[in-house]
Short mmCIF file of C-alpha atoms in Angstrom, two decimals:
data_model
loop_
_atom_site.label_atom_id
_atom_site.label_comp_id
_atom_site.label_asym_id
_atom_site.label_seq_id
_atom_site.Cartn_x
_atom_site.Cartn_y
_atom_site.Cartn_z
CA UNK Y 1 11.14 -41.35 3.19
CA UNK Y 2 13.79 -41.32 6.37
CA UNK Y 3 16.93 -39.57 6.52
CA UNK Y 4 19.68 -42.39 5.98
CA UNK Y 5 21.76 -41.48 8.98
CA UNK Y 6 24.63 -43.61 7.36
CA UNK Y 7 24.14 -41.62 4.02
CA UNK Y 8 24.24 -38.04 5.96
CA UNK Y 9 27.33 -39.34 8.32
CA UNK Y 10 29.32 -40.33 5.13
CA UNK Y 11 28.83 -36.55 3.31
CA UNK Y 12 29.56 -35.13 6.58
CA UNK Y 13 33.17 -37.02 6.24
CA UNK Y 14 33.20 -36.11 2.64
CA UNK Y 15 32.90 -32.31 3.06
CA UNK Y 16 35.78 -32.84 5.38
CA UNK Y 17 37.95 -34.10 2.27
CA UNK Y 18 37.91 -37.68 4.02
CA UNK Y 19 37.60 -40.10 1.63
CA UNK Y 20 34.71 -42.64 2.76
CA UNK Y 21 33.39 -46.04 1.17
CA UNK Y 22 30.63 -48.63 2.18
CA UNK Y 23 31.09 -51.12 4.64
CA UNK Y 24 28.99 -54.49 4.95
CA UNK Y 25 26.28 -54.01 7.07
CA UNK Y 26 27.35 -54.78 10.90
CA UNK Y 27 30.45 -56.20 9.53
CA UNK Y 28 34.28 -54.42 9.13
CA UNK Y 29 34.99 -55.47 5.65
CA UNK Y 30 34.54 -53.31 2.41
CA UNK Y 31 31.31 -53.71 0.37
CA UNK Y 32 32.65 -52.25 -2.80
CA UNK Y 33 34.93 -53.98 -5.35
CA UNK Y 34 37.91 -52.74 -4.38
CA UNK Y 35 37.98 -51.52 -0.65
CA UNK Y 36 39.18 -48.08 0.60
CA UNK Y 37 40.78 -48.31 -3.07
CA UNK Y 38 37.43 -46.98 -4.10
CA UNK Y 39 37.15 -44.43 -1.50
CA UNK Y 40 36.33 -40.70 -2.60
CA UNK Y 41 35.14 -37.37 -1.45
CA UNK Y 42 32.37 -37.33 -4.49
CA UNK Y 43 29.27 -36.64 -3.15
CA UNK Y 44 27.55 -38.30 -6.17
CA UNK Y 45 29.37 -41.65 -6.08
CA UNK Y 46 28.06 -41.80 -2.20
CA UNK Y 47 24.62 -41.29 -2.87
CA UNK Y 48 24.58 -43.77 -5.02
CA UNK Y 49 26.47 -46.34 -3.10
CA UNK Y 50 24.04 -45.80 0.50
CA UNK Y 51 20.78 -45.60 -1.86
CA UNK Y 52 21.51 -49.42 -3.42
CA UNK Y 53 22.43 -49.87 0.44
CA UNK Y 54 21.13 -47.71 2.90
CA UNK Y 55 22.14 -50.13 5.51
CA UNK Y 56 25.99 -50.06 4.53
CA UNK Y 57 28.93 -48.96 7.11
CA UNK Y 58 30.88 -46.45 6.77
CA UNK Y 59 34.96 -47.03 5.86
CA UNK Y 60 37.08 -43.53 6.20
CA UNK Y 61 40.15 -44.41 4.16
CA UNK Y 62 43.09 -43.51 5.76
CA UNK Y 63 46.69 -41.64 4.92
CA UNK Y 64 47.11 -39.57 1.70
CA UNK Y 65 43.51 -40.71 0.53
CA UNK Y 66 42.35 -38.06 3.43
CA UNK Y 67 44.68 -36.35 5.17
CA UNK Y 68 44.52 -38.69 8.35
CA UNK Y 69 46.44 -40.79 10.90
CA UNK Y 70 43.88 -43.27 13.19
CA UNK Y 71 45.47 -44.48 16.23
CA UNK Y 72 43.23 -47.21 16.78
CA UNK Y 73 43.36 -48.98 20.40
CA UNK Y 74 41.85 -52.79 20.80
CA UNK Y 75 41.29 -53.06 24.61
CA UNK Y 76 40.87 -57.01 23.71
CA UNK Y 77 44.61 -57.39 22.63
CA UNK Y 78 45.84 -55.09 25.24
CA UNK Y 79 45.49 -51.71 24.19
CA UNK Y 80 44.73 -50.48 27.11
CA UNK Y 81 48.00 -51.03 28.77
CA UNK Y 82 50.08 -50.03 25.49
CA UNK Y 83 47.95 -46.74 24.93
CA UNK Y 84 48.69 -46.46 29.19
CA UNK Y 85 52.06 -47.01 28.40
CA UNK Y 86 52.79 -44.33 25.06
CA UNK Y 87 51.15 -41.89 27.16
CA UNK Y 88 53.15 -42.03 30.31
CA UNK Y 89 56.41 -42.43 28.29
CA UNK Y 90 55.36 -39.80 25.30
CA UNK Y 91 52.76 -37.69 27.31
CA UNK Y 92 49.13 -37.21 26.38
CA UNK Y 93 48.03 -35.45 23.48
CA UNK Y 94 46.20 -32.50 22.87
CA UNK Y 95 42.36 -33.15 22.38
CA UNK Y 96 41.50 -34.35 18.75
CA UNK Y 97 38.44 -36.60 17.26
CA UNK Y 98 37.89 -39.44 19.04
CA UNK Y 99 35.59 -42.32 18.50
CA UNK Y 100 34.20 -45.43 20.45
CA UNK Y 101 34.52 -48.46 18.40
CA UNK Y 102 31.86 -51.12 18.48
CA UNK Y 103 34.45 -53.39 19.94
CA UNK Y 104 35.05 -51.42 22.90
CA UNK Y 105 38.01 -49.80 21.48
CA UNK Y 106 38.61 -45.65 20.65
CA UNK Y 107 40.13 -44.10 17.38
CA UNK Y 108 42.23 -41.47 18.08
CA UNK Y 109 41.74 -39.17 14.71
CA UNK Y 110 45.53 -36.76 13.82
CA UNK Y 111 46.28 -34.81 10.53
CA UNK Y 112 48.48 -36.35 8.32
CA UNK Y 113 51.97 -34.30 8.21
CA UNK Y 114 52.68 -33.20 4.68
CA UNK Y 115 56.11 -33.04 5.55
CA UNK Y 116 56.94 -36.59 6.02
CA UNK Y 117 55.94 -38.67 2.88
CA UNK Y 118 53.80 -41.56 3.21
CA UNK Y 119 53.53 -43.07 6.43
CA UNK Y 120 52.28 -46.72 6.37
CA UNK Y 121 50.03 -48.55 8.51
CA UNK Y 122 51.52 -50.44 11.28
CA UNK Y 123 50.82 -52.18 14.09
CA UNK Y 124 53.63 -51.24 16.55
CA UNK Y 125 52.51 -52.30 20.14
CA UNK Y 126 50.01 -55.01 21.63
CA UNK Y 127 46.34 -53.61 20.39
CA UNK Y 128 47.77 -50.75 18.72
CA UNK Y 129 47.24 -49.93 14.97
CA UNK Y 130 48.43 -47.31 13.13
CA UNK Y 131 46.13 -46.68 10.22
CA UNK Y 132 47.61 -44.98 7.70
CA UNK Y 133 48.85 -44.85 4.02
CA UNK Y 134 46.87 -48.38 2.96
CA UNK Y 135 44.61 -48.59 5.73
CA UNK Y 136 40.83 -47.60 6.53
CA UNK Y 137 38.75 -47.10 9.68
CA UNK Y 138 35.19 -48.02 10.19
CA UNK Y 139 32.78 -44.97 12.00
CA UNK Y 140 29.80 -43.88 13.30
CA UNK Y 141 27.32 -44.44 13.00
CA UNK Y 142 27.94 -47.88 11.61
CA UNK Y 143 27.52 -51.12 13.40
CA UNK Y 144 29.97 -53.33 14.63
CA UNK Y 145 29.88 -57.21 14.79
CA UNK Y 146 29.31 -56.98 18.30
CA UNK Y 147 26.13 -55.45 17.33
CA UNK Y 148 27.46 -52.11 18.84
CA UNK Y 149 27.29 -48.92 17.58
CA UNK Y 150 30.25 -46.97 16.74
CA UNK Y 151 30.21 -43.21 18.35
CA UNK Y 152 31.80 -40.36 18.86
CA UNK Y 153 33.00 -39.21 22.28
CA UNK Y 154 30.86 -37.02 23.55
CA UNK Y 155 32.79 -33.52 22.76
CA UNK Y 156 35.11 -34.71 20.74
CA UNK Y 157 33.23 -35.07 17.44
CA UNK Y 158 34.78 -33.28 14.31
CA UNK Y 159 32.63 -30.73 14.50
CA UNK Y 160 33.30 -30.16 18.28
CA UNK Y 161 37.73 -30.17 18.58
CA UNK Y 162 40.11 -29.59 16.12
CA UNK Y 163 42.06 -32.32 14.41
CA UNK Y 164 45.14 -32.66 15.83
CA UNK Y 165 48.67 -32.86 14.12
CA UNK Y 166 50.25 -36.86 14.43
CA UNK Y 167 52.71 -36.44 17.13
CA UNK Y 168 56.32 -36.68 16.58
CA UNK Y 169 57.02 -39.95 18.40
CA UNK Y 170 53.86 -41.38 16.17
CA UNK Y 171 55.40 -40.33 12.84
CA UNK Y 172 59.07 -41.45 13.70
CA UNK Y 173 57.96 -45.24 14.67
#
């Protein structure tokens, strides 16, 4: 029988304590009942979910569920020019996990302060999202509706560079 790569990718996020749930297959939205509400670290509950559908994306929950902060940049809405523009007015950030999104877009992976309380999701800037408390990311490997893989940049996997604190200017908008 082959290795599910979507299977092995989703423990991988699990044994980082990020919560992960099944996507629809080449699609963004949650397979299971109730969305990144069902997310979990269990290594059991995902076995079971990517054996009835070895085919199924991958959602990372985002905020308390595991520890994370996506800044998520849409190059289609013009993300480009906003992430352009927090960068020259906040300064770039030290390397963290970064993924390619199926749309052409990155993810931009920071720790969750535990000092702060919840942080929600927000979308403050043309093709910028904040995913946070409430929100979820799709990743790699799973497919886009594009048809496009998502990916990791090459030396910035999880395994690779360190997950980054959110900076300041993030967690005060």
């Amino acid at each position: 029988m082959p290795e599910n790569k979507n299977l092995q990718a989703a423990l991988m996020y699990a044994s980082y304590g990020w919560a992960v749930f099944p996507l629809r297959p080449k699609d963004k939205r949650p397979l299971s009942l109730h969305g990144f509400h069902d997310a979990t670290i269990d290594p059991v509950q995902i076995q079971k979910w990517w054996d009835a559908m070895p085919d199924a994306g991958i959602g990372i929950a985002t905020g308390s569920a595991s520890g994370l902060v996506v800044l998520d940049m849409d190059p289609r809405n013009e993300g480009t020019h906003s992430l352009a523009a927090i960068q020259a007015q906040y300064g770039e950030w030290q390397p963290t996990p970064e993924m390619l999104t199926g749309g052409g877009g990155k993810h931009f992976y920071f720790k969750l302060p535990s000092d702060k309380g919840i942080l929600p999701s927000a979308k403050p800037w043309p093709g910028i999202d904040i995913k946070a408390e409430g929100g979820y990311v799709a990743a790699c490997p799973s497919i886009h509706p594009s048809g496009i893989m998502y990916r990791w940049v090459k030396g910035r996997e999880p395994d690779s560079v360190e997950l980054q604190p959110t900076p300041d200017w993030l967690v005060t908008l």
